[in-house]
XYZ file of C-alpha atoms in Angstrom:
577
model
C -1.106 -16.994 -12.592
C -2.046 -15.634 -15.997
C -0.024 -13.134 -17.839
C -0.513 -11.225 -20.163
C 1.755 -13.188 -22.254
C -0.789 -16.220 -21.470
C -3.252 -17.631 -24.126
C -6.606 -16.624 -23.622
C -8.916 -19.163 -21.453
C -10.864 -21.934 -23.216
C -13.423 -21.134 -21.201
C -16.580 -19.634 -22.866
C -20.822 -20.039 -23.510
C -21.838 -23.565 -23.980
C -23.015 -24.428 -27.431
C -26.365 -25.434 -27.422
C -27.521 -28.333 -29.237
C -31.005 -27.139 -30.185
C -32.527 -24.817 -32.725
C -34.293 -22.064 -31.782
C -37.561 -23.134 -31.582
C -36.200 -25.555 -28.543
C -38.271 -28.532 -29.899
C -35.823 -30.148 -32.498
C -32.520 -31.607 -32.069
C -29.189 -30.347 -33.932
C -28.620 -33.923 -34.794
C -32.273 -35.097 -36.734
C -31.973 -31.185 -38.282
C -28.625 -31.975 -39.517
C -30.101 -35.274 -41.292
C -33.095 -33.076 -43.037
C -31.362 -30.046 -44.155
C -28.246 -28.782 -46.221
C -25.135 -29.016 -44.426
C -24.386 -25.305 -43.364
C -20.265 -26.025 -42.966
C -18.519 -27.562 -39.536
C -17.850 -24.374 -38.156
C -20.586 -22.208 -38.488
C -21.252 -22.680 -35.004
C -18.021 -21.607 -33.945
C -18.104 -18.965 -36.111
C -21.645 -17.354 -35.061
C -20.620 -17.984 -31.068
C -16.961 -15.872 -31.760
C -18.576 -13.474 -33.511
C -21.379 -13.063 -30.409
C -19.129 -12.970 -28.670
C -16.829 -10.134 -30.120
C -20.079 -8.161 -30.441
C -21.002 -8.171 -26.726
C -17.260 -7.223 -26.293
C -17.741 -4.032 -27.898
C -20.302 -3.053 -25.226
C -17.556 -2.855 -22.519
C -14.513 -1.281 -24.783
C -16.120 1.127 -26.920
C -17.408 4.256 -25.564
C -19.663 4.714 -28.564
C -21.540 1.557 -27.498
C -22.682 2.833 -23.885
C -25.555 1.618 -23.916
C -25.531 0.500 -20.258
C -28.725 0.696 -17.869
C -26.681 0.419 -14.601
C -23.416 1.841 -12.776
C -21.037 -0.211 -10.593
C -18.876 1.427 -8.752
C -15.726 -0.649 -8.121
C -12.774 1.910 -6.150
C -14.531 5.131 -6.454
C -14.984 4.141 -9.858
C -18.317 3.569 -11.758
C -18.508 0.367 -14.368
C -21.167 0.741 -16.861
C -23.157 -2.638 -16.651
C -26.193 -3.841 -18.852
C -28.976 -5.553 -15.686
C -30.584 -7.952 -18.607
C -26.963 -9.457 -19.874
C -25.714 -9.927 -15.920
C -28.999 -11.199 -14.735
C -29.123 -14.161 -17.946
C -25.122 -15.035 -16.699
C -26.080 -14.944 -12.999
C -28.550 -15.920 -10.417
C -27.071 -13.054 -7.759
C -27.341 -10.177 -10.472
C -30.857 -11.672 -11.253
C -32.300 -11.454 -7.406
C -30.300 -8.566 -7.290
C -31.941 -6.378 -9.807
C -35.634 -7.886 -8.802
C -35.139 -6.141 -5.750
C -33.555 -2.852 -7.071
C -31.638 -1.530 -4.306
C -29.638 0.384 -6.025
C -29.998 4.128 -5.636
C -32.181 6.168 -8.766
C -30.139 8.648 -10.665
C -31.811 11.901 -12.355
C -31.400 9.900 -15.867
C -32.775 6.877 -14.096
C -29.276 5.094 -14.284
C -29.297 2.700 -11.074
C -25.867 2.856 -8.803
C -24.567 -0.351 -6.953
C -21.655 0.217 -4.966
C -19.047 -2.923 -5.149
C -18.755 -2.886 -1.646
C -21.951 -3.357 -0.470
C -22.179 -6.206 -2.546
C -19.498 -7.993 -0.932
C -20.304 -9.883 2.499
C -16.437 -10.372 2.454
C -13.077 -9.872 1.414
C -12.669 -7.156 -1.701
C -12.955 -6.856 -5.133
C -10.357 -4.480 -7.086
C -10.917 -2.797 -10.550
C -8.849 -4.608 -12.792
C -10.556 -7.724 -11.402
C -14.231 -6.802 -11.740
C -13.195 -6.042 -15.375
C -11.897 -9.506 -15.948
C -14.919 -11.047 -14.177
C -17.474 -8.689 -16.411
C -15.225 -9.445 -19.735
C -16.002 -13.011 -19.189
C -19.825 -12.847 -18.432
C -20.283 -10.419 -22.095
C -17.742 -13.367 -24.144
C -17.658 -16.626 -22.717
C -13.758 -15.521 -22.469
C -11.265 -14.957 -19.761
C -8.826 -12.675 -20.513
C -5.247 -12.658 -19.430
C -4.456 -10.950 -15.984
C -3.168 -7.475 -16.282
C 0.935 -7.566 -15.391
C 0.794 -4.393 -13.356
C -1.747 -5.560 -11.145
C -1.051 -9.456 -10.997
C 3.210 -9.307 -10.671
C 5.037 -7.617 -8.460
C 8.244 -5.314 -8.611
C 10.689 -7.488 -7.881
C 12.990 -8.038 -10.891
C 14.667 -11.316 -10.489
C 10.497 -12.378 -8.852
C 9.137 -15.377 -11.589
C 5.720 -14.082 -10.313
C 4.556 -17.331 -9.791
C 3.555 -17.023 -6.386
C 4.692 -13.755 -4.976
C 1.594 -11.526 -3.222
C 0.415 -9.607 -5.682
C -0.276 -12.836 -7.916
C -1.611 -14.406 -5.387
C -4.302 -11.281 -4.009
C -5.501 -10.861 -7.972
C -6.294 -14.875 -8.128
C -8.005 -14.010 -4.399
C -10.041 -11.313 -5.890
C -11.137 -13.214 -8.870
C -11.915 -16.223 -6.453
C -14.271 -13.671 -4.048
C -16.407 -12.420 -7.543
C -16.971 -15.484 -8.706
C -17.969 -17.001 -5.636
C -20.548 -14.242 -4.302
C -21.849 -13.696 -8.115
C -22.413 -17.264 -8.068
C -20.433 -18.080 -11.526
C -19.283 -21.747 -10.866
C -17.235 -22.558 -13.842
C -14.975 -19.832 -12.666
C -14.915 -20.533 -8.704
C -13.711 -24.159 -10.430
C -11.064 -22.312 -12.750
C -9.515 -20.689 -9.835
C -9.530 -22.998 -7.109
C -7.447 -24.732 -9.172
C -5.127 -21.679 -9.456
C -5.159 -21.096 -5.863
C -3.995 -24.686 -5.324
C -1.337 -24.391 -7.599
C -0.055 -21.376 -5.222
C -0.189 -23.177 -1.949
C 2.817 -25.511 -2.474
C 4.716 -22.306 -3.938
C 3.981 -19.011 -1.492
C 5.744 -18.169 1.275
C 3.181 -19.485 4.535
C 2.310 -15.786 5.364
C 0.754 -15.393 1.573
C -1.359 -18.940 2.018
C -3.102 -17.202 4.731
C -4.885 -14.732 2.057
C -5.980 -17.919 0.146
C -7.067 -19.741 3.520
C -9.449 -17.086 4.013
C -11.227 -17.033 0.698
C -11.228 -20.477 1.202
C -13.059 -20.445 4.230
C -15.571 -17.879 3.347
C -16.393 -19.477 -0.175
C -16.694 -22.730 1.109
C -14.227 -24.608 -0.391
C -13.293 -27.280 1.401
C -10.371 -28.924 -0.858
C -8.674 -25.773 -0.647
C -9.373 -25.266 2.776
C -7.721 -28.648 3.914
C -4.693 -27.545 1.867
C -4.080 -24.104 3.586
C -4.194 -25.672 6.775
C -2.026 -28.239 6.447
C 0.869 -26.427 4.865
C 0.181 -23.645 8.284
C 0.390 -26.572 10.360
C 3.606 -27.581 8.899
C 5.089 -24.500 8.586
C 7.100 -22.645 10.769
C 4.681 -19.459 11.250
C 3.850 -18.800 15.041
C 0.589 -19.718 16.800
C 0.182 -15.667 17.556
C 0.273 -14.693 14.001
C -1.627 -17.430 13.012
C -3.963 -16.614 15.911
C -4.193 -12.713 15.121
C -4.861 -13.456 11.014
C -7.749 -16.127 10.482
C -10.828 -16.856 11.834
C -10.852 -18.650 15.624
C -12.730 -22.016 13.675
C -9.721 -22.261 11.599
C -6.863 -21.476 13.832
C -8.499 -24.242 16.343
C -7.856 -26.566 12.898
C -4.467 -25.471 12.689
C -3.791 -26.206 16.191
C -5.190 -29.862 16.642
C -3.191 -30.642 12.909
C 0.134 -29.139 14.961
C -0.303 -31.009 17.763
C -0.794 -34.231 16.225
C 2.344 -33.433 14.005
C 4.330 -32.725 17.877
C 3.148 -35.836 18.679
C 4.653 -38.187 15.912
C 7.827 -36.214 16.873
C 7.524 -36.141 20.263
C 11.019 -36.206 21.296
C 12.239 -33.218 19.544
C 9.502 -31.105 20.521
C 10.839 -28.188 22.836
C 8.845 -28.012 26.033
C 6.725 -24.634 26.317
C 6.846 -23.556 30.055
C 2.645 -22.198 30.564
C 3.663 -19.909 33.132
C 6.361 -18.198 30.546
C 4.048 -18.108 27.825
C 1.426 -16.248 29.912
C 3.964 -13.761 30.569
C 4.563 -13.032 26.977
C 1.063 -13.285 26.097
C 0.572 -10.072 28.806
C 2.426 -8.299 27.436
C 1.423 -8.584 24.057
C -2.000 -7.651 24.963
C -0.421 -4.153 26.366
C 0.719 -3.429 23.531
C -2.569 -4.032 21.481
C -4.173 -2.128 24.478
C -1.245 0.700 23.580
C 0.010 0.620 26.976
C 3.572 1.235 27.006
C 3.444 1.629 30.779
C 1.745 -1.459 31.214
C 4.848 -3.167 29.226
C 7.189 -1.195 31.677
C 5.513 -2.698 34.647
C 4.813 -6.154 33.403
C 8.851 -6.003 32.716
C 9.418 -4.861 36.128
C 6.993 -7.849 37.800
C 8.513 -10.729 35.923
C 11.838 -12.152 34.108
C 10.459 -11.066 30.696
C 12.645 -9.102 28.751
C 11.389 -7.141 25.497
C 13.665 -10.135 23.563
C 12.355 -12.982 25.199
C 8.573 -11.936 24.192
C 9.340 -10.048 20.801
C 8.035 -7.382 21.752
C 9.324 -5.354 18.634
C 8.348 -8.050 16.273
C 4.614 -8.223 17.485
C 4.372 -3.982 17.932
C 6.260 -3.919 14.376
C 3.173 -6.337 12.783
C -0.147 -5.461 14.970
C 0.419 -1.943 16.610
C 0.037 1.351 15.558
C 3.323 3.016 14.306
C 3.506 5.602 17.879
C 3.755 2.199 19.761
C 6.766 1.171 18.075
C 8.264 4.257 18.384
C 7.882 4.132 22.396
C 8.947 1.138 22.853
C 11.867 1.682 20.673
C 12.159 4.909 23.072
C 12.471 2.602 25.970
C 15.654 1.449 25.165
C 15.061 -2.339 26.199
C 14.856 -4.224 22.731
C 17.443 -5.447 20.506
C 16.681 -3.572 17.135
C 18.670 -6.331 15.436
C 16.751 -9.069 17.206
C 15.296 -11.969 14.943
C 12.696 -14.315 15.582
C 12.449 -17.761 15.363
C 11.624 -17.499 11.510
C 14.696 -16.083 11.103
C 13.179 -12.351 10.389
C 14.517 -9.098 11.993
C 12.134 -6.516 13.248
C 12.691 -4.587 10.033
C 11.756 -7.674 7.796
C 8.281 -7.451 9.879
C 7.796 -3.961 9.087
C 8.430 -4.487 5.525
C 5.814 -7.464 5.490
C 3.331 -3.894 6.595
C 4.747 -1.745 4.681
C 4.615 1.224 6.691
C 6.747 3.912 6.061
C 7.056 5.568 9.714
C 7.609 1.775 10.931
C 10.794 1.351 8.473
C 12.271 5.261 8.889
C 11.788 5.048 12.955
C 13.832 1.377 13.070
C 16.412 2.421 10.712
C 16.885 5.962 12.891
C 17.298 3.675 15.740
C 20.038 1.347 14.119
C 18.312 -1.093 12.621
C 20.533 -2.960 9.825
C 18.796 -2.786 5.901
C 21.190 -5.348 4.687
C 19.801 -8.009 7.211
C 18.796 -10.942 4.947
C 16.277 -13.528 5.931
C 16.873 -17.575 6.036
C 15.781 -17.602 2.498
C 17.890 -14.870 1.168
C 15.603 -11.655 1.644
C 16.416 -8.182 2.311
C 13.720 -5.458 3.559
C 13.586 -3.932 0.054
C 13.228 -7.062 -1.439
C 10.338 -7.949 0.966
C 8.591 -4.722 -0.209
C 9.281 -5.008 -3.480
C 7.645 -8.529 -3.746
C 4.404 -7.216 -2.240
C 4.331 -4.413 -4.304
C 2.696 -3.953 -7.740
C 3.703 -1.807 -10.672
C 0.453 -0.155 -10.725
C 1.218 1.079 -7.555
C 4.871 1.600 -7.834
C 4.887 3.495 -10.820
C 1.555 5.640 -10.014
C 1.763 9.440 -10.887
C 1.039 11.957 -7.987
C -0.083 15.067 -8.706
C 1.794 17.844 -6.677
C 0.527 17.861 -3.266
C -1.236 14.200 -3.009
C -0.033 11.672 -1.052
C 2.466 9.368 -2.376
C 2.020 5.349 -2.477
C 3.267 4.121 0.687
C 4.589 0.487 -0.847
C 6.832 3.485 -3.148
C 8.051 5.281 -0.122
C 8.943 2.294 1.793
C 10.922 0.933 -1.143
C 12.683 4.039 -2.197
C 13.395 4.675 1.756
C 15.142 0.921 2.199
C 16.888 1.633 -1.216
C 18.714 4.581 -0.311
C 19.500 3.641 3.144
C 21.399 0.857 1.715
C 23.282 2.496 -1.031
C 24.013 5.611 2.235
C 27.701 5.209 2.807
C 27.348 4.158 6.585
C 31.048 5.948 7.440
C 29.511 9.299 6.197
C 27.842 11.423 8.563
C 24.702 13.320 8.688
C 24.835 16.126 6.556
C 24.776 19.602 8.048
C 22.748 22.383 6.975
C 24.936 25.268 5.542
C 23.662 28.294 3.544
C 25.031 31.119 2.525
C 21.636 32.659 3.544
C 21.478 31.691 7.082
C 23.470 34.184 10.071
C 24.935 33.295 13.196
C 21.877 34.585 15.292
C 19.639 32.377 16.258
C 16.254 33.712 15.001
C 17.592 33.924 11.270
C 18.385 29.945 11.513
C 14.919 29.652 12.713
C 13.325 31.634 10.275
C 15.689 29.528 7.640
C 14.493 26.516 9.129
C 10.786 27.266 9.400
C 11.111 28.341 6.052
C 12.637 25.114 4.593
C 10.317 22.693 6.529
C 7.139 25.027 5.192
C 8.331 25.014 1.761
C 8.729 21.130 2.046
C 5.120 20.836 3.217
C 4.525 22.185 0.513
C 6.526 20.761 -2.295
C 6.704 17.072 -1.054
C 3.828 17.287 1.445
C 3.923 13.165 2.001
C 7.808 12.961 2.936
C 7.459 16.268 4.607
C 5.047 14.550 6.832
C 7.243 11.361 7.238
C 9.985 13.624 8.142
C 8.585 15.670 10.756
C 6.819 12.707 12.491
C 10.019 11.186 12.522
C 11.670 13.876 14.293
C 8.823 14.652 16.424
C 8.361 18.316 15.577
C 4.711 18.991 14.576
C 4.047 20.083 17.589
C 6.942 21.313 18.405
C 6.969 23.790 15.421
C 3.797 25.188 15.279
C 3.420 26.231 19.035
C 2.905 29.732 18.411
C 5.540 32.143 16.132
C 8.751 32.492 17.596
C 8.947 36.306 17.011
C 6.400 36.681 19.728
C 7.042 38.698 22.901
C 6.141 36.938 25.706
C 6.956 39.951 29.044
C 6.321 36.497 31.295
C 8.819 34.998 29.650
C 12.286 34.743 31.200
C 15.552 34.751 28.568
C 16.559 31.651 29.520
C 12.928 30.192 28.907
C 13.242 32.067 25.654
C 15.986 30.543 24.899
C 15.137 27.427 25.820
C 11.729 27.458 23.785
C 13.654 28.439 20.672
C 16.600 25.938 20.890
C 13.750 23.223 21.294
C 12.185 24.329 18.331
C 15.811 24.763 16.159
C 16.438 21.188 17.438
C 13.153 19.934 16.309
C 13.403 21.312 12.705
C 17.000 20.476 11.975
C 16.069 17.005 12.631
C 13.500 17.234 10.292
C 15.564 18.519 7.649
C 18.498 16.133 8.705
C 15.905 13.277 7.763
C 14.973 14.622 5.075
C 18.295 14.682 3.666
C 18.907 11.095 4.966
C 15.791 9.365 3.174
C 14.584 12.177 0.483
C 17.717 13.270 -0.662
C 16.528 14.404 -4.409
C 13.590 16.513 -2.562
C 16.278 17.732 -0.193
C 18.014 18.999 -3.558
C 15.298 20.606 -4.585
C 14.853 22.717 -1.380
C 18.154 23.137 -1.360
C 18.181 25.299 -4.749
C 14.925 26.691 -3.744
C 16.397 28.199 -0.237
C 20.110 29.112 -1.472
C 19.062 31.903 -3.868
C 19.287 35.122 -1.687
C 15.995 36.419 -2.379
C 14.184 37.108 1.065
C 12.151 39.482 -0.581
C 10.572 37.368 -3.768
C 7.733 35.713 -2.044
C 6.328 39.598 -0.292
C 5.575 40.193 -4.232
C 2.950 42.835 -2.930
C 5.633 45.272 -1.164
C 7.452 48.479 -2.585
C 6.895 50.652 -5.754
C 5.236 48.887 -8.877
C 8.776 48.941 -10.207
C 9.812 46.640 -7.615
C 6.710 44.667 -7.624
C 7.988 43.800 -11.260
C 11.256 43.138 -10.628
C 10.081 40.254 -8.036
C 7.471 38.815 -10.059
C 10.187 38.360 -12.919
C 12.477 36.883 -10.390
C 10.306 34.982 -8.547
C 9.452 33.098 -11.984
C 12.854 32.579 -12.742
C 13.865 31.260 -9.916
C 10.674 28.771 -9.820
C 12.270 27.821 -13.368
C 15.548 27.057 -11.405
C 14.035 24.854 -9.403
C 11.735 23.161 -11.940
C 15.325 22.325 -14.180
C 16.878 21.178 -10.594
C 14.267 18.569 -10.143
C 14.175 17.515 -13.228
C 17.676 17.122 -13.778
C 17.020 15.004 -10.475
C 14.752 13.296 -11.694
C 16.484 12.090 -14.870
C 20.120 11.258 -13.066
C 17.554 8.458 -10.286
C 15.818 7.115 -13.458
C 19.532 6.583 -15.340
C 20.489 4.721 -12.039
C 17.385 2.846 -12.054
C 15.951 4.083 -9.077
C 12.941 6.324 -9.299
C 12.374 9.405 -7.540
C 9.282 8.824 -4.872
C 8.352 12.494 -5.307
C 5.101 13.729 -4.980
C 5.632 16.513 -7.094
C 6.608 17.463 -10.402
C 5.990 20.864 -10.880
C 5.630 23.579 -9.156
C 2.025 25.260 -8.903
C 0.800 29.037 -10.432
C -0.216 29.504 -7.235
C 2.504 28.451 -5.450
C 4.039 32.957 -4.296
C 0.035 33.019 -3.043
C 0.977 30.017 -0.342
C 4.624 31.128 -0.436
C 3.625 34.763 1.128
C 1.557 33.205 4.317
C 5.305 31.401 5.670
């Protein structure tokens, strides 16, 4: 894959050898007329060619007739320079689909150009820089390399998606000097990748019509180890039919050491598998209870862990019936699959359930070292604002980090405040407090938290101060010790995987100022005195988080926070808890 260390491609316009007028050769000129100097040529296509640049870089040279919009983002394009490069743009703007603009500017949107696969930013940028120069620029590093420090990002999956990406534009925009340049590439990457990343190149294979690399991808599936389910639930039915004839012809030169499949067994497994994409957990229980099937014999976990939504795995972790630990016949452990998905509620539910971070796979690979190979800096290192969503690939790594630098001997921290009283409603008010101010703060681990513990629902059934005259004591009680339970396991995960946020909320809760967010209440005097403290203490917290935020960086490990600073607004949201 290219770098951005990488020379630029030799790729570039064809010289012509005609004049202008189309009628004379370059050769019987060159035997009539002065000699204008060996690289002229050279020199007049370069220069074209850094002129046309200019149309893409500098914003002073927008000159452009047409928007793109590639990720929510528009690309300004010029219709006459695409059309002359390609026969696609040149049907494409005869028909003039796109949608007219007030200022007449016409609108494309990337993905409805696309019959298949997807086309990022950075990539449509390459692709475009090469139809203005003739040249193909390196690939960007944070897009094409992944995070992975000791990773020679020569085959791991985000080198391997930008080389996919580049494949699917130049394919459907019909550029064939290019579909040439990086079926090459893609070649190059089958004997390296792990089989689960040829399967991205088998597809763009498939749909592009490239039959050399086609043949490729399948054979190295055929010979791999990687399960006829996967391979079954991740390409097309034509080439998984491919894969299977190749395998069969490959058990039959080894006959003898094949292991014999028993049909009946495999059509158990196969049930249940299709429960769980049908999210019936009670269908699992009773196809358990009909046959010898166990949850281990038909990885259960495994296949929920790849192919099911998140609440699956959770009840079938609930169940009680799988081995958390268990590893397939690739050698991965239920938490290696969930890494491959990079889900964060996948990872935090296994690792609340016992499942071991330090696992490595046959080759050597930890969970965080899974994630961090599919992840890109771009992504990694992305700012969020306070209150957006945080990258998931960030969460997932910073989650597997810290749960294996967590001393395992060390208990659960408990919650203990200077702040909170022995009666029960003023830990619930703490506690509805601190899990309202983390919503706020951190709103994506907040989230993560609370699904984790289960206690969305549970605490925001009605307000606890309520006076229900059907209600009983005991049911009183009952109601509110469901509710403390639910919210100290929030904030108990929160300290487990967030532990900088929990830091933060920490300092936030500690200082004994019940009063600061009602800023509205008493005399004007004491409307002062709050405002004045309710700024310093937001200052507090600011420094705490900082200070956070510098000690994780020192360590090399960077804080997953989706804040940075805390909002103007923030006493406005702080007076509705």
């Amino acid at each position: 894959m290219a770098h951005s260390s990488e020379p630029s491609s030799s790729l570039s316009f064809t010289s012509s050898s005609y004049i202008s007028n189309g009628s004379v050769s370059h050769n019987i000129c060159s035997s009539h007329c002065p000699d204008p100097g060996p690289n002229l040529e050279a020199i007049s296509l370069s220069k074209l060619s850094s002129n046309l640049e200019q149309l893409l870089v500098d914003s002073d040279c927008d000159y452009s007739d047409a928007d793109i919009i590639v990720e929510e983002t528009p690309v300004g394009v010029h219709r006459c320079i695409l059309a002359s490069r390609s026969k696609f743009f040149r049907e494409l703007f005869k028909r003039e689909k796109g949608s007219s603009e007030k200022e007449g500017k016409l609108k494309y949107c990337m993905s409805n150009l696309l019959p298949y696969g997807k086309v990022g930013y950075e990539a449509f940028l390459i692709f475009l820089g090469y139809m203005y120069t003739g040249k193909l620029k390196p690939s960007p590093m944070e897009v094409s390399t992944c995070v992975d420090n000791v990773c020679a990002h020569d085959a791991c999956r985000p080198a391997i998606n930008f080389a996919v990406e580049l494949m699917y534009v130049s394919s459907i925009f019909q550029i064939p000097e290019l579909v040439s340049l990086f079926q090459r590439r893609l070649l190059n990457f089958v004997g390296k990748a792990l089989v689960e990343d040829v399967i991205p190149i088998l597809l763009v294979a498939f749909h592009c019509q490239l039959s050399q690399l086609v043949a490729q991808c399948v054979d190295r599936v055929a010979r791999s180890d990687l399960d006829y389910v996967s391979i079954e639930k991740e390409v097309p039915l034509e080439l998984s039919e491919k894969i299977k004839l190749l395998q069969r012809s490959f058990q039959h030169d080894a006959e003898n050491d094949a292991p014999l499949v028993d049909p009946l067994h495999q059509k158990r497994i196969t049930r249940i598998h299709k429960a769980l994409d049908s999210d019936d957990v009670e269908l699992v229980k009773l196809l358990l209870t009909e046959s010898d099937i166990t949850l281990d014999e038909a990885n259960a976990l495994h296949y929920a862990a790849a192919y099911c939504d998140p609440k699956v795995v959770s009840e079938v972790l609930g169940l009680g019936l799988a081995d958390v630990n268990l590893r397939n016949s690739r050698g991965y452990t239920v938490l290696h699959i969930a890494a491959m998905r990079k889900e964060p509620s996948l990872i935090v539910s296994l690792l609340t359930k016992g499942a071991c971070a330090s696992e490595l796979t046959l080759d050597g690979q930890s969970a965080v070292s899974i994630c961090r190979r599919l992840t890109r800096p771009k992504d990694y290192h992305a700012k969020t604002e306070q209150g957006k969503e945080t990258n998931k690939d960030r969460i997932c790594i910073d989650v597997l980090e810290r749960e294996m630098r967590r001393n395992p001997m060390a208990g659960d921290v408990s919650i203990s405040s200077q702040t909170i009283a022995d009666d029960l409603h003023m830990k619930l008010l703490y506690l509805e407090n601190r899990v309202a101010f983390a919503r706020l703060f951190f709103p994506t681990e907040a989230k993560l938290a609370m699904d984790i513990a289960h206690a969305e629902t549970k605490s925001s059934s009605g307000n606890f101060r309520e006076v229900d005259l059907n209600e009983t004591p005991i049911m009183q009680n009952k109601r509110l010790f469901s509710r403390m339970e639910a919210l100290m396991k929030t904030v108990e995960m929160g300290r487990r995987y967030f532990p900088h946020c929990s830091e933060v909320l920490d300092k936030f809760m500690e200082d004994d100022l019940p009063d600061v967010f009602y800023l509205e209440k008493g005399s004007e005097e004491e409307q002062r005195l709050k405002r004045t403290r309710f700024m310093e203490l937001k200052d507090d917290v600011q420094k705490a988080f900082n200070k956070d935020k510098a000690k994780f960086c020192r360590s090399g490990i960077s804080p997953s926070s989706s804040s940075s600073s805390l909002k103007d607004s923030l006493h406005h949201k702080a007076r509705k808890v």
